[in-house]
PDB file of C-alpha atoms and ligand atoms in Angstrom:
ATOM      1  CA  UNK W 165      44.047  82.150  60.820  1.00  0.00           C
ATOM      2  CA  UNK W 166      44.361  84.007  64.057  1.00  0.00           C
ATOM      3  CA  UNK W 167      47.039  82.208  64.969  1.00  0.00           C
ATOM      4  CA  UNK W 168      48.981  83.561  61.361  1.00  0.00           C
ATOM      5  CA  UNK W 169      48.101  86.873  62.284  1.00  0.00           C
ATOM      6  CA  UNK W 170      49.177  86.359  65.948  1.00  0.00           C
ATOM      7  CA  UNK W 171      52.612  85.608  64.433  1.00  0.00           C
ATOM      8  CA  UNK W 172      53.089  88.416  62.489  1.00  0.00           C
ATOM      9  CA  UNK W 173      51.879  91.124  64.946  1.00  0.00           C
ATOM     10  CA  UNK W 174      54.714  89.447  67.208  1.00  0.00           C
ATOM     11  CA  UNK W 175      57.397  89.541  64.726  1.00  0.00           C
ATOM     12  CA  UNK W 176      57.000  93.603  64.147  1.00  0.00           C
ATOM     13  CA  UNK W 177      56.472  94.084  67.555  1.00  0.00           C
ATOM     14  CA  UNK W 178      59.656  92.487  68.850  1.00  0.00           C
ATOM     15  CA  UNK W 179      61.481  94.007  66.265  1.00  0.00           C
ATOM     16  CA  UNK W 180      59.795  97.565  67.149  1.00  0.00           C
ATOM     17  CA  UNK W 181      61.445  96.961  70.560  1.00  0.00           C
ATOM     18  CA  UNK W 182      64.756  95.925  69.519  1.00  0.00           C
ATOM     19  CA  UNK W 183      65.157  99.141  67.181  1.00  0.00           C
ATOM     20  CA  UNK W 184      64.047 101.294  69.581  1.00  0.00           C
ATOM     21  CA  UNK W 185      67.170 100.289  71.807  1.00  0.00           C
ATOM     22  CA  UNK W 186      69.496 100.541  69.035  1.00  0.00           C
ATOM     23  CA  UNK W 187      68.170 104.025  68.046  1.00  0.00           C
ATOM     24  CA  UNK W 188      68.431 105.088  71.887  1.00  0.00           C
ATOM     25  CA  UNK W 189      72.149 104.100  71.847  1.00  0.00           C
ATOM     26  CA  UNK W 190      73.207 105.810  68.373  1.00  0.00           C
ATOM     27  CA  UNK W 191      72.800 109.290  70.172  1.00  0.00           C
ATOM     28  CA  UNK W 192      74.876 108.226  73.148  1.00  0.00           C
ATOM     29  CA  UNK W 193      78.248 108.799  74.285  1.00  0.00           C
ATOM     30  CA  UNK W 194      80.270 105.526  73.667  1.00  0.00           C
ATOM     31  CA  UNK W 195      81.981 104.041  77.002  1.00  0.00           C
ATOM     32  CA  UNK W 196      84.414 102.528  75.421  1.00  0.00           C
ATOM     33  CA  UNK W 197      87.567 103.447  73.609  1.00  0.00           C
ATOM     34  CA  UNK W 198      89.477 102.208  70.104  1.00  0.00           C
ATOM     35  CA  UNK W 199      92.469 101.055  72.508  1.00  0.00           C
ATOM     36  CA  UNK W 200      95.359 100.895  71.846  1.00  0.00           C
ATOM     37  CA  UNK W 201      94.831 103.758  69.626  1.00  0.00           C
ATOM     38  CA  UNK W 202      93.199 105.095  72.755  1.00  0.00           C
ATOM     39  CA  UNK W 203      93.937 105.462  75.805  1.00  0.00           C
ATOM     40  CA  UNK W 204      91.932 106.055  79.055  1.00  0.00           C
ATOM     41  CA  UNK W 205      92.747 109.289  81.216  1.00  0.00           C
ATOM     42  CA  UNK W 206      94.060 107.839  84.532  1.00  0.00           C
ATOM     43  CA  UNK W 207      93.456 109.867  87.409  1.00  0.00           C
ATOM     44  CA  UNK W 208      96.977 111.755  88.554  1.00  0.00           C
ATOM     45  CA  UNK W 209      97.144 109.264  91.845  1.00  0.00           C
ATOM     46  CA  UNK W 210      96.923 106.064  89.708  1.00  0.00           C
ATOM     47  CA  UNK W 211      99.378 103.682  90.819  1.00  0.00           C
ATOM     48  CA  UNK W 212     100.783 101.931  87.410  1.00  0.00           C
ATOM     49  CA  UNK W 213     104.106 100.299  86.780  1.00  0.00           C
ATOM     50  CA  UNK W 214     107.149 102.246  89.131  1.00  0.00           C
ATOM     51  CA  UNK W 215     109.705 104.437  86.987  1.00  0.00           C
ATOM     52  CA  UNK W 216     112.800 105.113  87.662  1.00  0.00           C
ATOM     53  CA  UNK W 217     114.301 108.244  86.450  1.00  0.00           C
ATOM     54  CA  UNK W 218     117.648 107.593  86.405  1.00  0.00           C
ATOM     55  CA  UNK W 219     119.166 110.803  86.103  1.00  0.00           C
ATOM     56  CA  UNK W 220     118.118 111.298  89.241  1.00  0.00           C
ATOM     57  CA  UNK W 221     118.608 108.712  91.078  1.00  0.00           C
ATOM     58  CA  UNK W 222     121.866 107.925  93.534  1.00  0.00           C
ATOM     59  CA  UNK W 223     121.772 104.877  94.501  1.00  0.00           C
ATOM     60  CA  UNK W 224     120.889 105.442  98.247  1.00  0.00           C
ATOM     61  CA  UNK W 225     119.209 101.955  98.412  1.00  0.00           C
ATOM     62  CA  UNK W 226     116.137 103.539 100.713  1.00  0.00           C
ATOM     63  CA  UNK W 227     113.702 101.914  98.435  1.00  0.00           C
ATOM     64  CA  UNK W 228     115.132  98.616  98.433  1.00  0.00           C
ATOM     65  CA  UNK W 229     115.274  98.530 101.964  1.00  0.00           C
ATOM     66  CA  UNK W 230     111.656  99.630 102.584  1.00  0.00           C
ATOM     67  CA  UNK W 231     110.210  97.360  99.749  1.00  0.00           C
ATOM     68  CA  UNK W 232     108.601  94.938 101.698  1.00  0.00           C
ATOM     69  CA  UNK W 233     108.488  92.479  99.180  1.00  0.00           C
ATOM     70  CA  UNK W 234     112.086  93.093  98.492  1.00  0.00           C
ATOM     71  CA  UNK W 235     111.752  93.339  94.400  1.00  0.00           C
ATOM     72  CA  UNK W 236     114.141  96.342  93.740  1.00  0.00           C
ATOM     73  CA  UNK W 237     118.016  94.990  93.354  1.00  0.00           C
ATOM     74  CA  UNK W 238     120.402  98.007  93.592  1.00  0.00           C
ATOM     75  CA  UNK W 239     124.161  96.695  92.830  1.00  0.00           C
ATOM     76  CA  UNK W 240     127.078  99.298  92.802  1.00  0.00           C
ATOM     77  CA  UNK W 241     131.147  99.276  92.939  1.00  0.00           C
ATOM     78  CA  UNK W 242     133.884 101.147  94.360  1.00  0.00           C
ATOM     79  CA  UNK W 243     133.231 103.064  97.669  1.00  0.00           C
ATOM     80  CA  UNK W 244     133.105 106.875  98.702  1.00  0.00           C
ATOM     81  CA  UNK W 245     133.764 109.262  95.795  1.00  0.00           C
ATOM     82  CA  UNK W 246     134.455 106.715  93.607  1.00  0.00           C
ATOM     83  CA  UNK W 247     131.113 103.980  94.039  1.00  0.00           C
ATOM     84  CA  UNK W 248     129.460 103.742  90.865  1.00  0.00           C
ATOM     85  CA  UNK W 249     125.450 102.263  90.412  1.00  0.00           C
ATOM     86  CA  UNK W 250     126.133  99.166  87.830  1.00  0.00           C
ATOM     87  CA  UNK W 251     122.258  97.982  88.608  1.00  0.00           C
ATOM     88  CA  UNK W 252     118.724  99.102  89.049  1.00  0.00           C
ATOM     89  CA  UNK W 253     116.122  96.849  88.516  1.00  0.00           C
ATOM     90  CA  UNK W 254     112.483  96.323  89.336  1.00  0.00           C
ATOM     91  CA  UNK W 255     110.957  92.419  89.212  1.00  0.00           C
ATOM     92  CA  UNK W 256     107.401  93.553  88.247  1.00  0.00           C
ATOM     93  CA  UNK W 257     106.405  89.626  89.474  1.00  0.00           C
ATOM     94  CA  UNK W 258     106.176  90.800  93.132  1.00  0.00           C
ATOM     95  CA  UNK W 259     105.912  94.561  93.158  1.00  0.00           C
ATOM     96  CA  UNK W 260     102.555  94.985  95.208  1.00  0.00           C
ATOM     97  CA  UNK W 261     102.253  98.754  94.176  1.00  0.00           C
ATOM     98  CA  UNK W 262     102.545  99.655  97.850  1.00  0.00           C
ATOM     99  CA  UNK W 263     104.557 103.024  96.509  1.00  0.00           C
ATOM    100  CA  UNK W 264     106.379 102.866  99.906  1.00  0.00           C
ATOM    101  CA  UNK W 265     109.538 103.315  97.413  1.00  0.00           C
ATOM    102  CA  UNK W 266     108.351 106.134  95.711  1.00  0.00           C
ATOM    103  CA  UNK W 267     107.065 107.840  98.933  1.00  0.00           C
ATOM    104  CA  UNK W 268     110.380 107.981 101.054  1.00  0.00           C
ATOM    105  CA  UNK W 269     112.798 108.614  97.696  1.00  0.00           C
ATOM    106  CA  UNK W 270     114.830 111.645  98.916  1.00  0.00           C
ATOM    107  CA  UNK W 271     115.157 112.341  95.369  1.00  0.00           C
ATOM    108  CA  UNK W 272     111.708 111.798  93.653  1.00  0.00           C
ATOM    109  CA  UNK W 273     113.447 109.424  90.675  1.00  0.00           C
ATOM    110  CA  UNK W 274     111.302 107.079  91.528  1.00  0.00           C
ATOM    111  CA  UNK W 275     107.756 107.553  90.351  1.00  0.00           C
ATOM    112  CA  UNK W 276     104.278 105.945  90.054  1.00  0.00           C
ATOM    113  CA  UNK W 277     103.527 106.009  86.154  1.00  0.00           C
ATOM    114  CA  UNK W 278     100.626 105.641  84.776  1.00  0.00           C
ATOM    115  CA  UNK W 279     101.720 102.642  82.433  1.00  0.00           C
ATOM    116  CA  UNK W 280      99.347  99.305  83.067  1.00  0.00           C
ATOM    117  CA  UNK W 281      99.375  97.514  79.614  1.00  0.00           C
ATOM    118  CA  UNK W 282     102.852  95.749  80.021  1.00  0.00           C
ATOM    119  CA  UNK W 283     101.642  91.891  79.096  1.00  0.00           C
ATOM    120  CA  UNK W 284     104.356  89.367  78.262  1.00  0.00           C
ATOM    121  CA  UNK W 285     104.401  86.206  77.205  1.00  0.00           C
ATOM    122  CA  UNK W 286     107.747  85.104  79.919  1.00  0.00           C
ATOM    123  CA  UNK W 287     107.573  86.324  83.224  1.00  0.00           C
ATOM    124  CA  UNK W 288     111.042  86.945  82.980  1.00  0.00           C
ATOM    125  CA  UNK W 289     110.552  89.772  80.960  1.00  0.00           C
ATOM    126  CA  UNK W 290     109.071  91.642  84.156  1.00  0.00           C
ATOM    127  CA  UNK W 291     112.453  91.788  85.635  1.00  0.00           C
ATOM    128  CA  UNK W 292     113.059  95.729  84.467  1.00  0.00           C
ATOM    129  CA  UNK W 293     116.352  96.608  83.872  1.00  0.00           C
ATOM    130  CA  UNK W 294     116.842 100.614  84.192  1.00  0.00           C
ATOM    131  CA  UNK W 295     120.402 100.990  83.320  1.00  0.00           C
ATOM    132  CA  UNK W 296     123.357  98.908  81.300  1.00  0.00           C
ATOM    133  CA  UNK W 297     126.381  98.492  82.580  1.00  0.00           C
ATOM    134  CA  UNK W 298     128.260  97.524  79.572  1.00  0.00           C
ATOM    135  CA  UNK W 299     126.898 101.841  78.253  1.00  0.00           C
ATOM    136  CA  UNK W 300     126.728 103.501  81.445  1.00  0.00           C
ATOM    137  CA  UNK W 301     127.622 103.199  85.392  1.00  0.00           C
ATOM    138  CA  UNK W 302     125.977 106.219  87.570  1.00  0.00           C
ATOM    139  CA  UNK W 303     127.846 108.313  89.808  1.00  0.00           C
ATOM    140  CA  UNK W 304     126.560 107.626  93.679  1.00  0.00           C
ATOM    141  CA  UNK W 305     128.367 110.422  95.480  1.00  0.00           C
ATOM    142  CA  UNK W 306     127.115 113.813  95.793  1.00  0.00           C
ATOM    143  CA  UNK W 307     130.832 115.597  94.719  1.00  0.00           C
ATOM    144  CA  UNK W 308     131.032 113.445  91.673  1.00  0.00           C
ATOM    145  CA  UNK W 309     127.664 113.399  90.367  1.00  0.00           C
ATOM    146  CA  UNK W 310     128.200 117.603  90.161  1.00  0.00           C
ATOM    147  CA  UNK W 311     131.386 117.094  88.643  1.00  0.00           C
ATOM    148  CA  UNK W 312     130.018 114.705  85.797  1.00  0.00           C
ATOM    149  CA  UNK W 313     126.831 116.822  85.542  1.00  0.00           C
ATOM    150  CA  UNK W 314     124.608 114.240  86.824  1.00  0.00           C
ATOM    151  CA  UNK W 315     122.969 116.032  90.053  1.00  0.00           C
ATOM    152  CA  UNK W 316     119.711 116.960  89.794  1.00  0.00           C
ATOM    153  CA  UNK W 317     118.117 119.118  92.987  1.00  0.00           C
ATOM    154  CA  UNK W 318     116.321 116.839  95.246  1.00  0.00           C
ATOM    155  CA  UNK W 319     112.657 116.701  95.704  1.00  0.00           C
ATOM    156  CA  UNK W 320     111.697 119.791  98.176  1.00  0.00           C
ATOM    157  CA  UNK W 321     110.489 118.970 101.571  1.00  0.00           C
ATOM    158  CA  UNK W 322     106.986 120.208 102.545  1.00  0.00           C
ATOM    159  CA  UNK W 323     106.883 118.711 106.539  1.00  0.00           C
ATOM    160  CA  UNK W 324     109.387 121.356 107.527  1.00  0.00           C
ATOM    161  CA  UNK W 325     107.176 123.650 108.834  1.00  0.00           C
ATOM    162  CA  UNK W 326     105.317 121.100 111.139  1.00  0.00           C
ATOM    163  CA  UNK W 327     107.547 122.069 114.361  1.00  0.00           C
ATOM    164  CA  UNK W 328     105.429 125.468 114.735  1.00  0.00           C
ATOM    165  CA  UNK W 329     101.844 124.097 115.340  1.00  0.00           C
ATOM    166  CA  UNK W 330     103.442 121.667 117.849  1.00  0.00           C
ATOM    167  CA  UNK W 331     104.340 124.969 120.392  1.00  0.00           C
ATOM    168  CA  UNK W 332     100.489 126.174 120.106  1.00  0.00           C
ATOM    169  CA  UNK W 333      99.071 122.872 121.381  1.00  0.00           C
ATOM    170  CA  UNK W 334     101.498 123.172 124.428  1.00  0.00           C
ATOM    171  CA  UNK W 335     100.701 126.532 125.766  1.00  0.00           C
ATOM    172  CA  UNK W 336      96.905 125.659 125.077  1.00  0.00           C
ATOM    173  CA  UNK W 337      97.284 122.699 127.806  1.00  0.00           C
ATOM    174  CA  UNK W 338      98.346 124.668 130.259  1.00  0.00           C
ATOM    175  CA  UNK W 339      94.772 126.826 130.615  1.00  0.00           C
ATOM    176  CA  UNK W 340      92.952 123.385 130.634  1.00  0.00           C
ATOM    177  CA  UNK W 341      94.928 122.131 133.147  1.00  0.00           C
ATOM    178  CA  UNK W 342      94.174 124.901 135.576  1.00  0.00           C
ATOM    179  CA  UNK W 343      90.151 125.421 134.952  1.00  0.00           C
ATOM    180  CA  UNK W 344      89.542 121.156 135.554  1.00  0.00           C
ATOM    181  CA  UNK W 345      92.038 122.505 139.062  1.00  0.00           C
ATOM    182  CA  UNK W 346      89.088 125.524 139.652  1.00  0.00           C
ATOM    183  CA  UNK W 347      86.670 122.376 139.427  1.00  0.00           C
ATOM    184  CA  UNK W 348      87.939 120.128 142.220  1.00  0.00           C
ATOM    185  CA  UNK W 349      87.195 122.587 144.692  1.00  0.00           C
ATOM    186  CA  UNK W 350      83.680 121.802 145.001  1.00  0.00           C
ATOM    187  CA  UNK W 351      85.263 118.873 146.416  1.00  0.00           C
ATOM    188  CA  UNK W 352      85.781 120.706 149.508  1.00  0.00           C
ATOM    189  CA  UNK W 353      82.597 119.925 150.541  1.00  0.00           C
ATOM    190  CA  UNK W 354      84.710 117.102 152.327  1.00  0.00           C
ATOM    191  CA  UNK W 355      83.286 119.357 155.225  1.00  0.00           C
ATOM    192  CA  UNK W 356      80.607 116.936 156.039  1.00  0.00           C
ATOM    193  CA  UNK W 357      83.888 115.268 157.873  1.00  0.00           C
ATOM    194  CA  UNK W 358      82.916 117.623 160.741  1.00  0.00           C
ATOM    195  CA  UNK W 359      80.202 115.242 161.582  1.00  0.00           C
ATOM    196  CA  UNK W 360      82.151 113.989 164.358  1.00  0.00           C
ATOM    197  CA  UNK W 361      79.289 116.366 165.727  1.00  0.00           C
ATOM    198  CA  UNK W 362      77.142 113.133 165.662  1.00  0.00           C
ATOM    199  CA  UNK W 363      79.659 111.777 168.607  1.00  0.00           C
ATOM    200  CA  UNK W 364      78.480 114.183 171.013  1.00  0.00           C
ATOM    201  CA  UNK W 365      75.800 112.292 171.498  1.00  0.00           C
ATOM    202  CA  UNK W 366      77.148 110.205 173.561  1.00  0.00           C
ATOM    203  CA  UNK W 367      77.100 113.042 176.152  1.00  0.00           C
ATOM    204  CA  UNK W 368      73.311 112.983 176.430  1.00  0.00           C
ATOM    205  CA  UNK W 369      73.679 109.213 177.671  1.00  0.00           C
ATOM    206  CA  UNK W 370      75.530 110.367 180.457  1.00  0.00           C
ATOM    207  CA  UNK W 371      72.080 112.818 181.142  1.00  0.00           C
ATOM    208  CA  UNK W 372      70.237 109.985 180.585  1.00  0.00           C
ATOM    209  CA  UNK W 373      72.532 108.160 183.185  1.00  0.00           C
ATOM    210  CA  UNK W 374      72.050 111.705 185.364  1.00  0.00           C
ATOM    211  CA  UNK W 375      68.050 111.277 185.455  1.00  0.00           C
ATOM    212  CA  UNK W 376      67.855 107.802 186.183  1.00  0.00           C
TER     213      UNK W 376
HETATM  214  S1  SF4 A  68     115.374 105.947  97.161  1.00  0.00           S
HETATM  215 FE1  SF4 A  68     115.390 107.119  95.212  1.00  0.00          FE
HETATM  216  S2  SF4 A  68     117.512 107.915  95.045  1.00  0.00           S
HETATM  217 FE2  SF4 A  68     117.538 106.237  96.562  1.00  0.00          FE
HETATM  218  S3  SF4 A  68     118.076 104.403  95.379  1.00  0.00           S
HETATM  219 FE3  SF4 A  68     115.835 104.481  95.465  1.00  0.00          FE
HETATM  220  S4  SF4 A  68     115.216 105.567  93.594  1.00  0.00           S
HETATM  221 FE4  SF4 A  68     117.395 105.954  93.883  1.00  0.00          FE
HETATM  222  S1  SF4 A  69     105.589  99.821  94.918  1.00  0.00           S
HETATM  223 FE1  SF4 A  69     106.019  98.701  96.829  1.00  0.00          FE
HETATM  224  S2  SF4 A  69     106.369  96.588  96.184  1.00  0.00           S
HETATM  225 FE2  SF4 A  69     106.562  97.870  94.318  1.00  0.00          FE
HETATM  226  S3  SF4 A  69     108.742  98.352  94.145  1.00  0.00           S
HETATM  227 FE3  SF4 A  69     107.809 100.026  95.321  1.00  0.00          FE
HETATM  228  S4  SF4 A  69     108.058  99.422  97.496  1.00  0.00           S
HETATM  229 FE4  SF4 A  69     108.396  97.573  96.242  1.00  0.00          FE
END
């Protein structure tokens, strides 16, 4: 008989507890989010798939060369005034998100977005093509992309007023050099040389010689 009501004192107890969490957790802020109808807020440094904004963009090829996994392909024809971008694309297979492109772009076309959900069934389809050929080619040359009315202001350039903090430091070194100068005198005391005093003794040999 104990044993029945053992049982049953175990059963509400147990689910006492359990209620008590859920009841805890109705009141609290969920952590989670109704995605894809919801999206998380990246912070503004997240690094997500690299844009191109074409419009911008000239073709310089700085970001292909300093990809060091060498994924962007940059194709153009024709040379000075005339060269033309036919290609920009991005192979998402071996992008490492370094944003060394999007760092030294002259022009700031090239972005880190805050796109991540880009699954695919073919890892082809992670090759990004940014422009098509057989619609558009882009003007690479300053003159024609004004002419066409596809130059857009390059990104300004904050390190430019480095070079005056550089002249401070200079002038600075100068005092140091001349107090740690001050300092080595107090290694004069090279004085103590004088104790060639100490060979004079050998005169009072010659008095010792004298009173013998
Ligand atoms: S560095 Fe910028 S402007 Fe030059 S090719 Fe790359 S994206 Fe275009
Ligand atoms: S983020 Fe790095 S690896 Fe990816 S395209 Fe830019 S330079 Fe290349």
């Amino acid at each position: 008989m104990a044993q029945y009501f053992q049982s049953i004192y175990e059963a509400v107890s147990t689910a006492l507890v359990g209620m008590s969490i859920t009841i805890k957790h109705i009141y609290r802020k969920p952590v989670t989010l109704q995605y894809p109808d919801e999206r998380q807020v990246l912070p503004d440094r997240y690094r997500g798939f690299v844009h191109n904004d074409m419009a911008k963009c000239d073709a310089c090829n700085i970001c292909a060369k300093l990809c060091p996994v060498d994924c962007i392909y940059i194709e153009s024809e024709g040379k000075g005034k005339e060269r033309m971008m036919t290609r920009y694309a991005i192979d998402y297979n071996k992008c490492i998100w370094c944003s060394m492109c999007t760092e030294n772009c002259h022009t700031g076309s090239i972005t880190m977005s805050h796109d991540y959900d880009h699954s695919v069934y073919d890892r082809r389809s992670l090759v990004y093509e940014f422009m098509d050929p057989t619609e558009q080619t882009i003007p690479c040359h300053r003159a024609t992309r004004i002419d066409t009315g596809w130059w857009v202001e390059p990104k300004e350039d904050k390190p430019k007023p480095k070079p005056k903090p550089a002249a401070e430091p200079a002038a600075e070194a100068a005092p140091v050099a001349d107090e740690p100068a001050a300092e080595v005198k107090p290694a004069a005391p090279v004085e103590p040389s004088t104790p060639a005093e100490p060979a004079a003794p050998t005169e009072p040999s010659d008095d010792k010689g004298e009173d013998k």
